[in-house]
Amino acid sequence: MKFTLSWLKEHLETDATLDEIVEKLTMIGLEVEEVDDKASLKPFVIAKVLTAEQHPDADRLRVLSVDTGDGKPVQVVCGAPNARAGLVGAFAAPGTYVPGIDVTLSVGKIRGVESHGMMCSERELQMSDEHDGIIDLPEDAPVGTSFASWAKLDDPVIEIGLTPNRPDCTGVHGIARDLAAAGLGTLKEAPIAAVAGKGACPVELTIEAPELCPGFALRLVRGVKNGASPKWMQQRLTAIGLRPINALVDITNYVTFDRGRPLHVFDAAKVKGNLTVRRAKDGETVLALDEREYKLTPEMCVIADENGVESIAGIMGGEHSGCDENTTDVLIESALWDAMNIARTGRDLGIITDARYRFERGVDPEMMEPGLELATQLVLDLCGGEPTESRVVGYKGYEPRSITFPVSEVKRLTGLEVSSTESKDILNRLGFTSTGDGEVLDVSVPSWRPDIDGKADLVEEVMRIHGVNEIAPQPLPSHGAVNGQILTVLQNRTRQARRALAVRGMLEAVTWTFIDETQAKLFGGGNASLKLSNPIAASMSDMRPSLLPGLIAAAQRNAARGYADVALFEVSSTYENDSYEGQRRVAGGIRRGTAVMDGAGRHWSGNSASVSVFDAKADALAALEAAGAPVDKLQIVAEAPAWYHPGRSGTIRLGPKIVLAAFGEIHPRTLEALDAEGPICGFEVFLDAIPEPKAKATRTKPRLDLSPFQLVRRDFAFVVDKSVEAATIERAAAAADKKLVTGVRVFDIFEGASLGEDKKSVAIEVSIQPRDKTLTDEELEAIAGRIVANVGKQTGGTLRG
């Protein structure tokens, strides 16, 4: 929200300086983001052209002798067609920064003639877009004085950052009200007089969607002359970043910023028949004032006549009925619109306007009719004409909310000691009506404060006007002992998984929580409970059931930009359904190309191997171990979701039911559907599925003694059916003697005709660690026998000869 200092003082009687106003605005919650004091215009002075001679080497240039007020004429080369002797204009000396052309002047030669400055056009001073000639001032303009001061261009511009709950301060009058309540002056509250009309408004209005339009006020003004708005209005609009268009349009913009009351004007000659407020028809279109055509839906509210849609209600008018220099009869509209509908319509159409900004926050309903009267009076003053009586439809009046306010809440919630009398006075100055003299007040909320719902909101009002700086700082209480654990188990696991994956050379990514419906279905989602009722884009229609789609898309974007070998991970949430239990905490990651652990990529000795299922498995196990999962008890099963390659994937389980992770190479069909190229492997670790650690330590003490005896390794090769998993053989061998067998590792797999059809040989290395004594050959043979027997019993395998 921008406004000038002089504009503010039209509503606020104050002697406060600019610095005091800026400081007070920030203190009462209207944080000042920027102040433009127009310092760049101060070097420009009013100067008079004494002589204007033809340039000796250029037909379109003149050599001017310019009096700048110090008695020493300067020479200026100028190409403006209106440059002449006797002209009074704005002069910029060498060293002056000219904002309109972003140039700092210096003494230069133009076609061999020195030029010591510039006579400026309006565009060069950012007064308007006019640049066909230099500024031509009245002959009595005081030569040598500041041009900005004389032309009233040195008016500081203040910009504040409004929070969404302060629609009352989207107009300069509301800001002045707050400053007056804070003791920085007196609010000028001149009532808006009703304009007497002649005859009824000939255009009737029907509201077919009262839930979207609670009220509508309309008036016709005949015989207007629409030209340029006055200089003072143009200067104010230009100062806040608006381009003056014509008097009728400028009036609506001025009232929008002056009172926070958006309006719209229709060229009455272009409106056919009566007006109707209704929902748009499916597929209906409108060419708006920004010269873009918009396709509408039945969820959107429009103002239409017999020709069709004339305006997108509360957001932007139509090009067809817009006012121009030929407008003679004008319809002025002041209406109320449903805030949520305005917000959704504006977002769906991608339109951001000053009207939408105010309506979606909530405008003052009691300003609907006064806003129409104010705009009508401005039209009569600036454009002339004869008004009809106003036509008001649908508005039922404002019923103020009443809040019971115990004044003691101020002390309880803020720590401030504010008396009942002062609290009541503050609220009254802000426009609330407070009754009661005790410690409990009955407060009536004014129409311009839709954000006030309860007593906590009233406490905030008292606090910000009394002074947030009055709250005494208090040190945090000191605890006599070290605090207990602050982070939850899941939070700790999240951090530990992140660190473990980063150590493995993976880069953390943050991807969208929303994905396309097609992608969601690829990864087990797409059900109705995960669809967004109001997605921000068509490609973000569903909550993600997996982290992999976003990570694969990120890897593909990197590949398209020359970074083909990437390893990415993310620790975030996925969603199985819309319940709280359906949200999961997952650590997921992908590797692409040759981004293997410690891979060298391209090298003179040969390229690194491509990523494989074993890289994804190692990443998943590393994340599980870091998160505290009992890695020594985990089982790897060759069953993985459909988006993984069926022969190069698996799941990691704790027992038969608890699935802790899935990993593998991404299925080629999945990559094709995602428009991605492989090879890509990935994994997902379900951090919330890892069992919670025991609250108390068990009595079992860890073994701290190391065996002094030599570790013994024995190799076994078993012939088994091809369907037997190597993990089954490992578990069977380890179970043969749980005390002495400390490790089992597969080191070879062989298949051949000599073994028989559907047979394979699996070779394992078994580590045997004596504890009490050196094992004899007989004891080792006994252990080996138990291993062979146990593997044979559980797998049907035989020792290979």
PDB file of N, CA and C in Angstrom, residues 534-567:
ATOM      1  N   ASN A 534      -8.807 -28.054  -4.551  1.00  0.00           N
ATOM      2  CA  ASN A 534      -8.518 -26.749  -5.158  1.00  0.00           C
ATOM      3  C   ASN A 534      -7.032 -26.665  -5.488  1.00  0.00           C
ATOM      4  N   PRO A 535      -6.558 -27.449  -6.480  1.00  0.00           N
ATOM      5  CA  PRO A 535      -5.113 -27.483  -6.773  1.00  0.00           C
ATOM      6  C   PRO A 535      -4.620 -26.163  -7.345  1.00  0.00           C
ATOM      7  N   ILE A 536      -3.350 -25.862  -7.082  1.00  0.00           N
ATOM      8  CA  ILE A 536      -2.773 -24.608  -7.587  1.00  0.00           C
ATOM      9  C   ILE A 536      -2.433 -24.704  -9.063  1.00  0.00           C
ATOM     10  N   ALA A 537      -2.352 -25.934  -9.590  1.00  0.00           N
ATOM     11  CA  ALA A 537      -2.111 -26.144 -11.012  1.00  0.00           C
ATOM     12  C   ALA A 537      -2.599 -27.536 -11.377  1.00  0.00           C
ATOM     13  N   ALA A 538      -2.903 -27.733 -12.666  1.00  0.00           N
ATOM     14  CA  ALA A 538      -3.407 -29.033 -13.108  1.00  0.00           C
ATOM     15  C   ALA A 538      -2.376 -30.131 -12.918  1.00  0.00           C
ATOM     16  N   SER A 539      -1.085 -29.771 -12.967  1.00  0.00           N
ATOM     17  CA  SER A 539      -0.020 -30.759 -12.802  1.00  0.00           C
ATOM     18  C   SER A 539       0.284 -31.045 -11.340  1.00  0.00           C
ATOM     19  N   MET A 540      -0.477 -30.455 -10.431  1.00  0.00           N
ATOM     20  CA  MET A 540      -0.284 -30.680  -8.993  1.00  0.00           C
ATOM     21  C   MET A 540      -1.628 -31.017  -8.360  1.00  0.00           C
ATOM     22  N   SER A 541      -2.257 -32.069  -8.861  1.00  0.00           N
ATOM     23  CA  SER A 541      -3.629 -32.375  -8.475  1.00  0.00           C
ATOM     24  C   SER A 541      -3.738 -33.349  -7.313  1.00  0.00           C
ATOM     25  N   ASP A 542      -2.654 -34.112  -7.001  1.00  0.00           N
ATOM     26  CA  ASP A 542      -2.733 -35.168  -5.998  1.00  0.00           C
ATOM     27  C   ASP A 542      -1.596 -35.042  -4.995  1.00  0.00           C
ATOM     28  N   MET A 543      -1.865 -35.457  -3.746  1.00  0.00           N
ATOM     29  CA  MET A 543      -0.801 -35.576  -2.760  1.00  0.00           C
ATOM     30  C   MET A 543       0.094 -36.755  -3.150  1.00  0.00           C
ATOM     31  N   ARG A 544       1.382 -36.620  -3.010  1.00  0.00           N
ATOM     32  CA  ARG A 544       2.301 -37.645  -3.507  1.00  0.00           C
ATOM     33  C   ARG A 544       2.277 -38.890  -2.620  1.00  0.00           C
ATOM     34  N   PRO A 545       2.191 -40.074  -3.226  1.00  0.00           N
ATOM     35  CA  PRO A 545       2.288 -41.319  -2.459  1.00  0.00           C
ATOM     36  C   PRO A 545       3.726 -41.794  -2.303  1.00  0.00           C
ATOM     37  N   SER A 546       4.661 -41.139  -3.006  1.00  0.00           N
ATOM     38  CA  SER A 546       6.064 -41.559  -2.987  1.00  0.00           C
ATOM     39  C   SER A 546       6.949 -40.346  -3.252  1.00  0.00           C
ATOM     40  N   LEU A 547       8.193 -40.405  -2.751  1.00  0.00           N
ATOM     41  CA  LEU A 547       9.156 -39.341  -3.018  1.00  0.00           C
ATOM     42  C   LEU A 547       9.820 -39.509  -4.378  1.00  0.00           C
ATOM     43  N   LEU A 548       9.740 -40.702  -4.972  1.00  0.00           N
ATOM     44  CA  LEU A 548      10.509 -40.994  -6.176  1.00  0.00           C
ATOM     45  C   LEU A 548      10.107 -40.171  -7.399  1.00  0.00           C
ATOM     46  N   PRO A 549       8.810 -39.878  -7.664  1.00  0.00           N
ATOM     47  CA  PRO A 549       8.488 -39.093  -8.869  1.00  0.00           C
ATOM     48  C   PRO A 549       9.181 -37.735  -8.890  1.00  0.00           C
ATOM     49  N   GLY A 550       9.167 -37.034  -7.766  1.00  0.00           N
ATOM     50  CA  GLY A 550       9.806 -35.723  -7.717  1.00  0.00           C
ATOM     51  C   GLY A 550      11.318 -35.811  -7.883  1.00  0.00           C
ATOM     52  N   LEU A 551      11.940 -36.827  -7.261  1.00  0.00           N
ATOM     53  CA  LEU A 551      13.390 -36.981  -7.354  1.00  0.00           C
ATOM     54  C   LEU A 551      13.805 -37.376  -8.770  1.00  0.00           C
ATOM     55  N   ILE A 552      13.035 -38.262  -9.421  1.00  0.00           N
ATOM     56  CA  ILE A 552      13.357 -38.653 -10.792  1.00  0.00           C
ATOM     57  C   ILE A 552      13.217 -37.458 -11.730  1.00  0.00           C
ATOM     58  N   ALA A 553      12.176 -36.642 -11.526  1.00  0.00           N
ATOM     59  CA  ALA A 553      12.006 -35.438 -12.355  1.00  0.00           C
ATOM     60  C   ALA A 553      13.169 -34.471 -12.149  1.00  0.00           C
ATOM     61  N   ALA A 554      13.623 -34.330 -10.904  1.00  0.00           N
ATOM     62  CA  ALA A 554      14.756 -33.446 -10.626  1.00  0.00           C
ATOM     63  C   ALA A 554      16.025 -33.958 -11.294  1.00  0.00           C
ATOM     64  N   ALA A 555      16.241 -35.279 -11.261  1.00  0.00           N
ATOM     65  CA  ALA A 555      17.411 -35.860 -11.911  1.00  0.00           C
ATOM     66  C   ALA A 555      17.357 -35.653 -13.418  1.00  0.00           C
ATOM     67  N   GLN A 556      16.159 -35.770 -13.996  1.00  0.00           N
ATOM     68  CA  GLN A 556      16.022 -35.584 -15.439  1.00  0.00           C
ATOM     69  C   GLN A 556      16.274 -34.128 -15.825  1.00  0.00           C
ATOM     70  N   ARG A 557      15.830 -33.184 -14.998  1.00  0.00           N
ATOM     71  CA  ARG A 557      16.104 -31.771 -15.277  1.00  0.00           C
ATOM     72  C   ARG A 557      17.604 -31.501 -15.250  1.00  0.00           C
ATOM     73  N   ASN A 558      18.298 -32.118 -14.292  1.00  0.00           N
ATOM     74  CA  ASN A 558      19.750 -31.966 -14.239  1.00  0.00           C
ATOM     75  C   ASN A 558      20.400 -32.563 -15.475  1.00  0.00           C
ATOM     76  N   ALA A 559      19.915 -33.729 -15.905  1.00  0.00           N
ATOM     77  CA  ALA A 559      20.484 -34.375 -17.082  1.00  0.00           C
ATOM     78  C   ALA A 559      20.289 -33.514 -18.327  1.00  0.00           C
ATOM     79  N   ALA A 560      19.134 -32.857 -18.417  1.00  0.00           N
ATOM     80  CA  ALA A 560      18.863 -32.006 -19.571  1.00  0.00           C
ATOM     81  C   ALA A 560      19.787 -30.796 -19.618  1.00  0.00           C
ATOM     82  N   ARG A 561      20.399 -30.479 -18.509  1.00  0.00           N
ATOM     83  CA  ARG A 561      21.318 -29.331 -18.436  1.00  0.00           C
ATOM     84  C   ARG A 561      22.776 -29.748 -18.309  1.00  0.00           C
ATOM     85  N   GLY A 562      23.041 -31.006 -18.623  1.00  0.00           N
ATOM     86  CA  GLY A 562      24.422 -31.452 -18.695  1.00  0.00           C
ATOM     87  C   GLY A 562      24.943 -32.154 -17.468  1.00  0.00           C
ATOM     88  N   TYR A 563      24.108 -32.351 -16.434  1.00  0.00           N
ATOM     89  CA  TYR A 563      24.543 -33.045 -15.219  1.00  0.00           C
ATOM     90  C   TYR A 563      23.819 -34.390 -15.147  1.00  0.00           C
ATOM     91  N   ALA A 564      24.374 -35.350 -15.897  1.00  0.00           N
ATOM     92  CA  ALA A 564      23.670 -36.623 -16.047  1.00  0.00           C
ATOM     93  C   ALA A 564      23.844 -37.537 -14.852  1.00  0.00           C
ATOM     94  N   ASP A 565      24.990 -37.472 -14.186  1.00  0.00           N
ATOM     95  CA  ASP A 565      25.297 -38.400 -13.094  1.00  0.00           C
ATOM     96  C   ASP A 565      25.043 -37.703 -11.764  1.00  0.00           C
ATOM     97  N   VAL A 566      23.839 -37.881 -11.228  1.00  0.00           N
ATOM     98  CA  VAL A 566      23.463 -37.218  -9.984  1.00  0.00           C
ATOM     99  C   VAL A 566      22.949 -38.238  -8.984  1.00  0.00           C
ATOM    100  N   ALA A 567      23.168 -37.929  -7.724  1.00  0.00           N
ATOM    101  CA  ALA A 567      22.633 -38.738  -6.622  1.00  0.00           C
ATOM    102  C   ALA A 567      21.882 -37.796  -5.699  1.00  0.00           C
TER     103      ALA A 567
END
